[in-house]
Short mmCIF file of C-alpha atoms in Angstrom, two decimals:
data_model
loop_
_atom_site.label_atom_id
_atom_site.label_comp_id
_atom_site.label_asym_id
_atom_site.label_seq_id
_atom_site.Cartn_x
_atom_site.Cartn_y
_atom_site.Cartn_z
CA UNK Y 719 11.78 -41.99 -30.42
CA UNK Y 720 15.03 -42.79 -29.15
CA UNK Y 721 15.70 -39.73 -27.16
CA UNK Y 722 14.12 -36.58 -26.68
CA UNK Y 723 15.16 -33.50 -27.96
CA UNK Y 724 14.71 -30.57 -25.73
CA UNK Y 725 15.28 -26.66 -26.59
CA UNK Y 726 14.06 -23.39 -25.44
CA UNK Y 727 11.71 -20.58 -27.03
CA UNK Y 728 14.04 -18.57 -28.83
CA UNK Y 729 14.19 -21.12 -31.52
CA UNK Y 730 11.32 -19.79 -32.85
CA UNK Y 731 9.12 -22.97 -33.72
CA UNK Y 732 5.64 -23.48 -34.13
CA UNK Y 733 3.08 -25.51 -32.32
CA UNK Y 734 2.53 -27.71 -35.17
CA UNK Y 735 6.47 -28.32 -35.71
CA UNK Y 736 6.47 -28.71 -31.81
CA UNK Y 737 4.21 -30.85 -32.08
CA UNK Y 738 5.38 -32.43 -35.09
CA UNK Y 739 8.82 -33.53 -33.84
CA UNK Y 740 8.29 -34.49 -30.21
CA UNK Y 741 10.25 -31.31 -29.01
CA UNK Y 742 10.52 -29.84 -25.48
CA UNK Y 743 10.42 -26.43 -24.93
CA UNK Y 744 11.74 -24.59 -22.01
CA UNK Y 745 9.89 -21.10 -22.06
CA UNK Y 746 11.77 -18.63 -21.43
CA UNK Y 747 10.78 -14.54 -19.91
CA UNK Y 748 10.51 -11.26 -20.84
CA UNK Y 749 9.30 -7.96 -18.69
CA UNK Y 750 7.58 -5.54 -19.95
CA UNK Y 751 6.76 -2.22 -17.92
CA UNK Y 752 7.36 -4.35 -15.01
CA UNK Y 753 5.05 -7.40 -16.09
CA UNK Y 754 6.89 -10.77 -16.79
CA UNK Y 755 5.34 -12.42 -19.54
CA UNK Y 756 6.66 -15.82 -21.03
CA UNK Y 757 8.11 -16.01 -24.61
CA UNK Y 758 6.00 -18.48 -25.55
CA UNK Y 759 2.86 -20.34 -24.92
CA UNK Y 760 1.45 -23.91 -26.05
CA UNK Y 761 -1.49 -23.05 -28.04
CA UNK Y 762 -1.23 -19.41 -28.09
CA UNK Y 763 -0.36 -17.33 -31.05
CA UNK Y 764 1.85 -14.16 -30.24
CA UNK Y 765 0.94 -10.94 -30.66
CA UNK Y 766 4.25 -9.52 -32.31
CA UNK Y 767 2.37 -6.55 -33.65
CA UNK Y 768 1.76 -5.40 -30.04
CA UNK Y 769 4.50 -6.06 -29.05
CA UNK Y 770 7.05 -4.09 -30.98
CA UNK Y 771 4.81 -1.92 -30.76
CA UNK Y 772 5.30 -1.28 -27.28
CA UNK Y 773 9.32 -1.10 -27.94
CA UNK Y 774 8.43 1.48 -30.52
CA UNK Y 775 6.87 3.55 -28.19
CA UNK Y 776 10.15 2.90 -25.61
CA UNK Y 777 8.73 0.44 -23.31
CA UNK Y 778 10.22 0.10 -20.11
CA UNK Y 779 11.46 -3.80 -21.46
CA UNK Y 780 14.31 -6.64 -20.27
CA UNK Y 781 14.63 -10.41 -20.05
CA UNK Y 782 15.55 -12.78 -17.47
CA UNK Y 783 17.41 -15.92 -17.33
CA UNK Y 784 15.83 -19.14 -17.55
CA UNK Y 785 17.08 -21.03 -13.71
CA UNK Y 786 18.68 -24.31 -12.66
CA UNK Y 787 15.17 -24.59 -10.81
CA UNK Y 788 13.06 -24.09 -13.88
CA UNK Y 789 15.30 -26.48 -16.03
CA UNK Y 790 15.03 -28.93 -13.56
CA UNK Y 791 11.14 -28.84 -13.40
CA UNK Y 792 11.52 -29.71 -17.34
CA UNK Y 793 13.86 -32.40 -17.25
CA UNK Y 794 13.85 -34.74 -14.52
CA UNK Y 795 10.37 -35.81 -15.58
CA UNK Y 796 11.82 -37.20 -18.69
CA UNK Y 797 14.60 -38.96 -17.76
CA UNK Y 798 12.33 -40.20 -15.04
CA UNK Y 799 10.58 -41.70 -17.71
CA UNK Y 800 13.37 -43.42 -19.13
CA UNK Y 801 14.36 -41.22 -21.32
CA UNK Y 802 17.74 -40.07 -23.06
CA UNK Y 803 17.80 -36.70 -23.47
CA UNK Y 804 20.09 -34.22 -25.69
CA UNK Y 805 19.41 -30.18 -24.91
CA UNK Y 806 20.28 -27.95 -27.52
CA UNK Y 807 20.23 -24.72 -26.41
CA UNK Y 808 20.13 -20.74 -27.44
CA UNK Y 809 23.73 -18.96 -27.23
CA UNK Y 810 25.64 -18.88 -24.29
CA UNK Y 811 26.88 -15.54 -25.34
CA UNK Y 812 23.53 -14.08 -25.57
CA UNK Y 813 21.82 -15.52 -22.06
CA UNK Y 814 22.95 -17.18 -18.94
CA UNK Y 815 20.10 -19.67 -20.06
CA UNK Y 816 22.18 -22.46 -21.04
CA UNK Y 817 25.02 -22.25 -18.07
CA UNK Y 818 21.93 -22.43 -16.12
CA UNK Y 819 20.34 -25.23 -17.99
CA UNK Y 820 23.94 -26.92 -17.86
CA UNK Y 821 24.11 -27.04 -14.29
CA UNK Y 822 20.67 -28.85 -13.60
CA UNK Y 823 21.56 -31.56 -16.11
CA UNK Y 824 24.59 -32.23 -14.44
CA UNK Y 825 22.81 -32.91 -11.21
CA UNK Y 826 20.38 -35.28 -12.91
CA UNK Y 827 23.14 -37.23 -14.59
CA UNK Y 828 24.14 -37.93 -11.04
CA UNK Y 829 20.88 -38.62 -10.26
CA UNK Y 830 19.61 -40.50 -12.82
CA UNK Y 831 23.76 -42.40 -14.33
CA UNK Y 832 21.87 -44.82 -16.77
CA UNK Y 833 20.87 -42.32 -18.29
CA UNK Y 834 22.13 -40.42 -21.28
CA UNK Y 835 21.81 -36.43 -20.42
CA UNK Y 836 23.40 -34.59 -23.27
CA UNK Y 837 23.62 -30.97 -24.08
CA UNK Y 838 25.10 -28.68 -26.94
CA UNK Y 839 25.51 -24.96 -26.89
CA UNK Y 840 24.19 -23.90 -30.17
CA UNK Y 841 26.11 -20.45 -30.59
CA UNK Y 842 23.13 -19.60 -32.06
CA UNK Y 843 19.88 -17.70 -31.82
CA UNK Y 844 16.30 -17.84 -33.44
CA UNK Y 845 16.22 -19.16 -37.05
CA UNK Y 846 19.93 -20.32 -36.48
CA UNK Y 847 19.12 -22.51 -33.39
CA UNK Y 848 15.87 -23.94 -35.15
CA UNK Y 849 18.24 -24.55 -38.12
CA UNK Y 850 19.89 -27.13 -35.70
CA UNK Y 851 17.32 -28.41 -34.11
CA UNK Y 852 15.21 -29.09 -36.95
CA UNK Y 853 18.33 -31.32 -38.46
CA UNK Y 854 18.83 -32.80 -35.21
CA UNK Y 855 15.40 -34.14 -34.93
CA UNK Y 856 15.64 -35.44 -38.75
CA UNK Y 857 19.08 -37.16 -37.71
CA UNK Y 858 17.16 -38.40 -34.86
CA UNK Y 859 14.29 -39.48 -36.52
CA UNK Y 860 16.58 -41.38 -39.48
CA UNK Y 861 18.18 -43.94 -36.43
CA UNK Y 862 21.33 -41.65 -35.58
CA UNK Y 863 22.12 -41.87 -32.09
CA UNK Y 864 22.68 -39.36 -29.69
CA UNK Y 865 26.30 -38.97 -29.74
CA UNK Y 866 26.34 -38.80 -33.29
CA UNK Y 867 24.04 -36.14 -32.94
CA UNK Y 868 25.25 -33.97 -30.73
CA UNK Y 869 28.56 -34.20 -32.66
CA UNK Y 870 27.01 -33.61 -35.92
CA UNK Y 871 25.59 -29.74 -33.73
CA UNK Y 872 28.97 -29.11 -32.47
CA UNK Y 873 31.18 -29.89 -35.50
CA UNK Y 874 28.00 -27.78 -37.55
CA UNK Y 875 27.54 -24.88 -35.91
CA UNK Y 876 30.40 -22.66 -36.64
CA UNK Y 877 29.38 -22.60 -39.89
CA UNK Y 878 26.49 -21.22 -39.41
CA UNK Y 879 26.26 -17.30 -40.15
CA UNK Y 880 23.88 -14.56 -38.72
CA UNK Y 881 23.91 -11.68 -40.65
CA UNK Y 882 21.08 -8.65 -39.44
CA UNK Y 883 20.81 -4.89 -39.57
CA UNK Y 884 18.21 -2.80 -37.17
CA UNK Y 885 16.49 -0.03 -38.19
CA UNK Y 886 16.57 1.85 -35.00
CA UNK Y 887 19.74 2.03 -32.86
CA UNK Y 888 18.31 2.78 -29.70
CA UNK Y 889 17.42 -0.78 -28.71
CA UNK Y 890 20.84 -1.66 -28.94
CA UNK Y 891 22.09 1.34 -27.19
CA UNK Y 892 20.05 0.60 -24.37
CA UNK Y 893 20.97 -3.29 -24.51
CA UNK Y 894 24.66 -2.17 -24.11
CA UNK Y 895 25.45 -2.74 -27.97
CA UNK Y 896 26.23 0.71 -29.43
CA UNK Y 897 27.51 3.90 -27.33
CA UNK Y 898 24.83 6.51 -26.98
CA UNK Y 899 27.23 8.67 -29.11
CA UNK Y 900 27.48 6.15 -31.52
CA UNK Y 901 23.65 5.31 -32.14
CA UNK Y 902 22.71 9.20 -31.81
CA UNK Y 903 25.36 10.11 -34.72
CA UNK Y 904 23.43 7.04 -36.61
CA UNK Y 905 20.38 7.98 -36.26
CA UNK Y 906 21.08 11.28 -37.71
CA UNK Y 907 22.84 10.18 -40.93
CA UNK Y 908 20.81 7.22 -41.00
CA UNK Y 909 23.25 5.09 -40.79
CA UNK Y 910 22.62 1.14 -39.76
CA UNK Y 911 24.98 -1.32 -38.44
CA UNK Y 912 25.40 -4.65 -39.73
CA UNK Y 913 25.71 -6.92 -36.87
CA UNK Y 914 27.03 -11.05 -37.13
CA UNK Y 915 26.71 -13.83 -34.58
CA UNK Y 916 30.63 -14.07 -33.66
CA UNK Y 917 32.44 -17.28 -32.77
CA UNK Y 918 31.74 -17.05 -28.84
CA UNK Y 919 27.40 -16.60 -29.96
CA UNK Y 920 27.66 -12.40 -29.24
CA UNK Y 921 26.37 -10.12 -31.68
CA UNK Y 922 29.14 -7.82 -32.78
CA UNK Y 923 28.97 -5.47 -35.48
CA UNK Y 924 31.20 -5.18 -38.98
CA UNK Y 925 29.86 -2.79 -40.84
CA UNK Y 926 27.49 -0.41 -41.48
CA UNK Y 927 25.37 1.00 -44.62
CA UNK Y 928 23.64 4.23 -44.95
CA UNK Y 929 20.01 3.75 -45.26
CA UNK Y 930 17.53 0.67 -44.62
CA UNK Y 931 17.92 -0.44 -48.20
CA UNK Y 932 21.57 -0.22 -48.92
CA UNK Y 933 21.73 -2.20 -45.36
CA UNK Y 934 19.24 -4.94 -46.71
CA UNK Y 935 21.46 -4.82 -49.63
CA UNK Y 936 24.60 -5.20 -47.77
CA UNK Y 937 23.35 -8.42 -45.75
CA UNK Y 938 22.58 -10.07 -49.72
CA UNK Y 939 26.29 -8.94 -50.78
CA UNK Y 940 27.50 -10.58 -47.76
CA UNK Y 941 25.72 -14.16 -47.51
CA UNK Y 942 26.54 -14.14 -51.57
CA UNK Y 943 30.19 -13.97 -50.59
CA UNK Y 944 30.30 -16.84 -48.09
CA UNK Y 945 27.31 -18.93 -48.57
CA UNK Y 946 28.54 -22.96 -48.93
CA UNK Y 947 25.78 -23.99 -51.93
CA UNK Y 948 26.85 -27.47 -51.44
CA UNK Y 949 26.18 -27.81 -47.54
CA UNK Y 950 22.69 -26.69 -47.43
CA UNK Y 951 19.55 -25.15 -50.16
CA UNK Y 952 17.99 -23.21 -47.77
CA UNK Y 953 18.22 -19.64 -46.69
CA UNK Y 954 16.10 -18.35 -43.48
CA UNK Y 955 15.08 -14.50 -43.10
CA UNK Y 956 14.34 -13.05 -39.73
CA UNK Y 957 12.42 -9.79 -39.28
CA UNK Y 958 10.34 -8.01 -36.41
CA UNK Y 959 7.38 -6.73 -37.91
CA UNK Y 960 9.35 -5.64 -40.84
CA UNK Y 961 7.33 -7.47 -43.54
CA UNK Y 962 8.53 -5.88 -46.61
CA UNK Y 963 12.10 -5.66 -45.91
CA UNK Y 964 11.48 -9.44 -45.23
CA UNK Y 965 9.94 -10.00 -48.37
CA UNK Y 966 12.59 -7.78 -49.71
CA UNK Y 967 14.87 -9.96 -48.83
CA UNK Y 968 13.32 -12.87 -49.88
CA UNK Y 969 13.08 -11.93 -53.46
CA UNK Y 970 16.58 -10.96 -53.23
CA UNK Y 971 17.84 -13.99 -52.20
CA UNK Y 972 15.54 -16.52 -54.57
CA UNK Y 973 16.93 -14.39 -57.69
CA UNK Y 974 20.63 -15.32 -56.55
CA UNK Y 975 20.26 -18.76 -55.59
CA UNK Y 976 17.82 -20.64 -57.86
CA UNK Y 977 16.08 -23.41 -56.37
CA UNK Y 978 16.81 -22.53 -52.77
CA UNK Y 979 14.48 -22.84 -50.14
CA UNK Y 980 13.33 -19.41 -48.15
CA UNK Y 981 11.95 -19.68 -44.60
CA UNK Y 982 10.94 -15.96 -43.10
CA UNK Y 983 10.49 -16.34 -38.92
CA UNK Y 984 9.24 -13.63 -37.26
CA UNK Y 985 11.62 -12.67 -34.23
CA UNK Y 986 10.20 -14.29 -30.83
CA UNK Y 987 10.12 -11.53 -27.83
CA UNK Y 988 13.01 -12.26 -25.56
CA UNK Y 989 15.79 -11.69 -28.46
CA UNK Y 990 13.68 -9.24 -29.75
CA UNK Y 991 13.26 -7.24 -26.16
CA UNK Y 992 16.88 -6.21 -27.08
CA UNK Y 993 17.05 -5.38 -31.07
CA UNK Y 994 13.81 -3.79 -31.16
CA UNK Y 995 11.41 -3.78 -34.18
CA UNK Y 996 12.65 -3.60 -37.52
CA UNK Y 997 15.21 -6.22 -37.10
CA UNK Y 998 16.01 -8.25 -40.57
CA UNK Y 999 18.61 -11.36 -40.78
CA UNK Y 1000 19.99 -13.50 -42.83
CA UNK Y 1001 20.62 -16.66 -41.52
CA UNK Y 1002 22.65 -19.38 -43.60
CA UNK Y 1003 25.61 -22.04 -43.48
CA UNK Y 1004 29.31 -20.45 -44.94
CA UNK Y 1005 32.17 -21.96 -46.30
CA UNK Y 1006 34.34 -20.84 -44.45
CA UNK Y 1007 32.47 -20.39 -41.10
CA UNK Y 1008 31.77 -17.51 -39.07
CA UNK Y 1009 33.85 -14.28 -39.31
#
């Protein structure tokens, strides 16, 4: 390979793909009724049933911030190596992950000045960053440097939509994303948000639907509106634990755009520490970007 490709565990990927590609991972933490557990582990499936289960049931739950420390305990042995190395990395506006991340690389650039030490805030989260760093590793893989690659994340990513709704508001009350008024009034007229990734990588909401289905519905409506069919054939659903709305959505979006490809993901811990279970998104490239 000629560079290494290095992200963290909110993208979602397998072992195999892992594996696969030649990727990195930088783990990153959740805490749980006072336990920190990592968001992922090499060889170890997740138990996501359990686990929203536990937010179900309220859970004392939070996340912390991957360090400069931790980062550098990743990196330096590959550029040690020899190694070039380009970090693509979950959304600044969602974690102080990658501003941490940022800061060890810059030391080991001075450390280490043949070196290429690259890095690209994704904006993104989950199936969005994957989206990225899947490409990047094909781009890699097909001779593109790692300039060209990095540019081809940065000049990409803006078009890249996250549409979700949640099915309970009180994860995202408690996460700071809804008043308590405002989730309490939903909750009673079952009303749910719908929620994009914005231009700075937050999640802000734009709408809302009343009832789980006319939500669902809502996030088809929207990706039908804005959805570039010449940039990419695939759509990917995210859901936590919410298998039928995911297959809901799945069906939905394979009768509207024949011939494009459906990934479903389920939603890894530390993202989904703050939307709680029932979480479903559509994730896909616009044409005219991000709202």
């Amino acid at each position: 390979m000629s560079f290494k490709i290095v992200t963290d565990s909110s993208c979602n990927l397998k072992d195999e793909v892992i594996e696969q590609l030649g990727l990195e991972i930088l783990t990153l933490f959740y805490i749980i009724n006072g336990e920190e557990k990592k968001g992922y582990i090499k060889g170890q499936d997740f138990d996501y049933e359990g686990f929203y289960s536990q937010l179900q049931n309220k859970a004392s739950a939070k996340t912390s911030q991957a360090t400069p420390e931790q980062a550098r305990e990743l990196f330096k042995p590959i550029v040690e190596a020899g190694s070039d190395v380009l970090y693509i990395g979950f959304s600044s506006g969602l974690s102080g992950t990658f501003n941490a991340v940022r800061l060890a690389l810059e030391e080991l650039k001075e450390e280490y000045p043949d070196r290429k030490i690259l890095y690209e805030d994704t904006l993104a989260a989950s199936a969005g960053q994957a989206w990225l760093v899947l490409e990047a590793c094909k781009m890699r893989d097909e001779g593109k440097s790692i300039e060209e690659v990095q540019n081809w994340i940065a000049d990409s990513k803006m078009k890249l939509c996250h549409y979700f709704t949640v099915d309970d508001l009180w994860h995202l009350q408690r996460g700071g994303r809804l008043s308590a008024g405002k989730a309490l009034m939903g909750s009673v007229l079952s009303v749910k948000p719908i929620l994009i990734v914005n231009n700075e990588g937050k999640l802000v909401p734009i709408g809302k639907a009343r009832g789980r289905k006319k939500s669902l519905d809502t996030l088809v409506e929207k990706m039908m509106e804005n959805i570039d069919r010449a940039a990419a054939s695939k759509v990917s659903i995210i859901h936590s634990v919410a298998y039928d709305d995911a297959e809901y959505l799945s069906q939905q979006v394979k009768e509207r755009l024949d011939g494009f490809e459906v990934d479903i993901f389920h939603l890894e811990p530390v993202i989904g520490t703050h939307t709680g279970p029932g979480i479903c998104a559509l994730i896909f490239m616009a044409v005219n970007g991000r709202e």
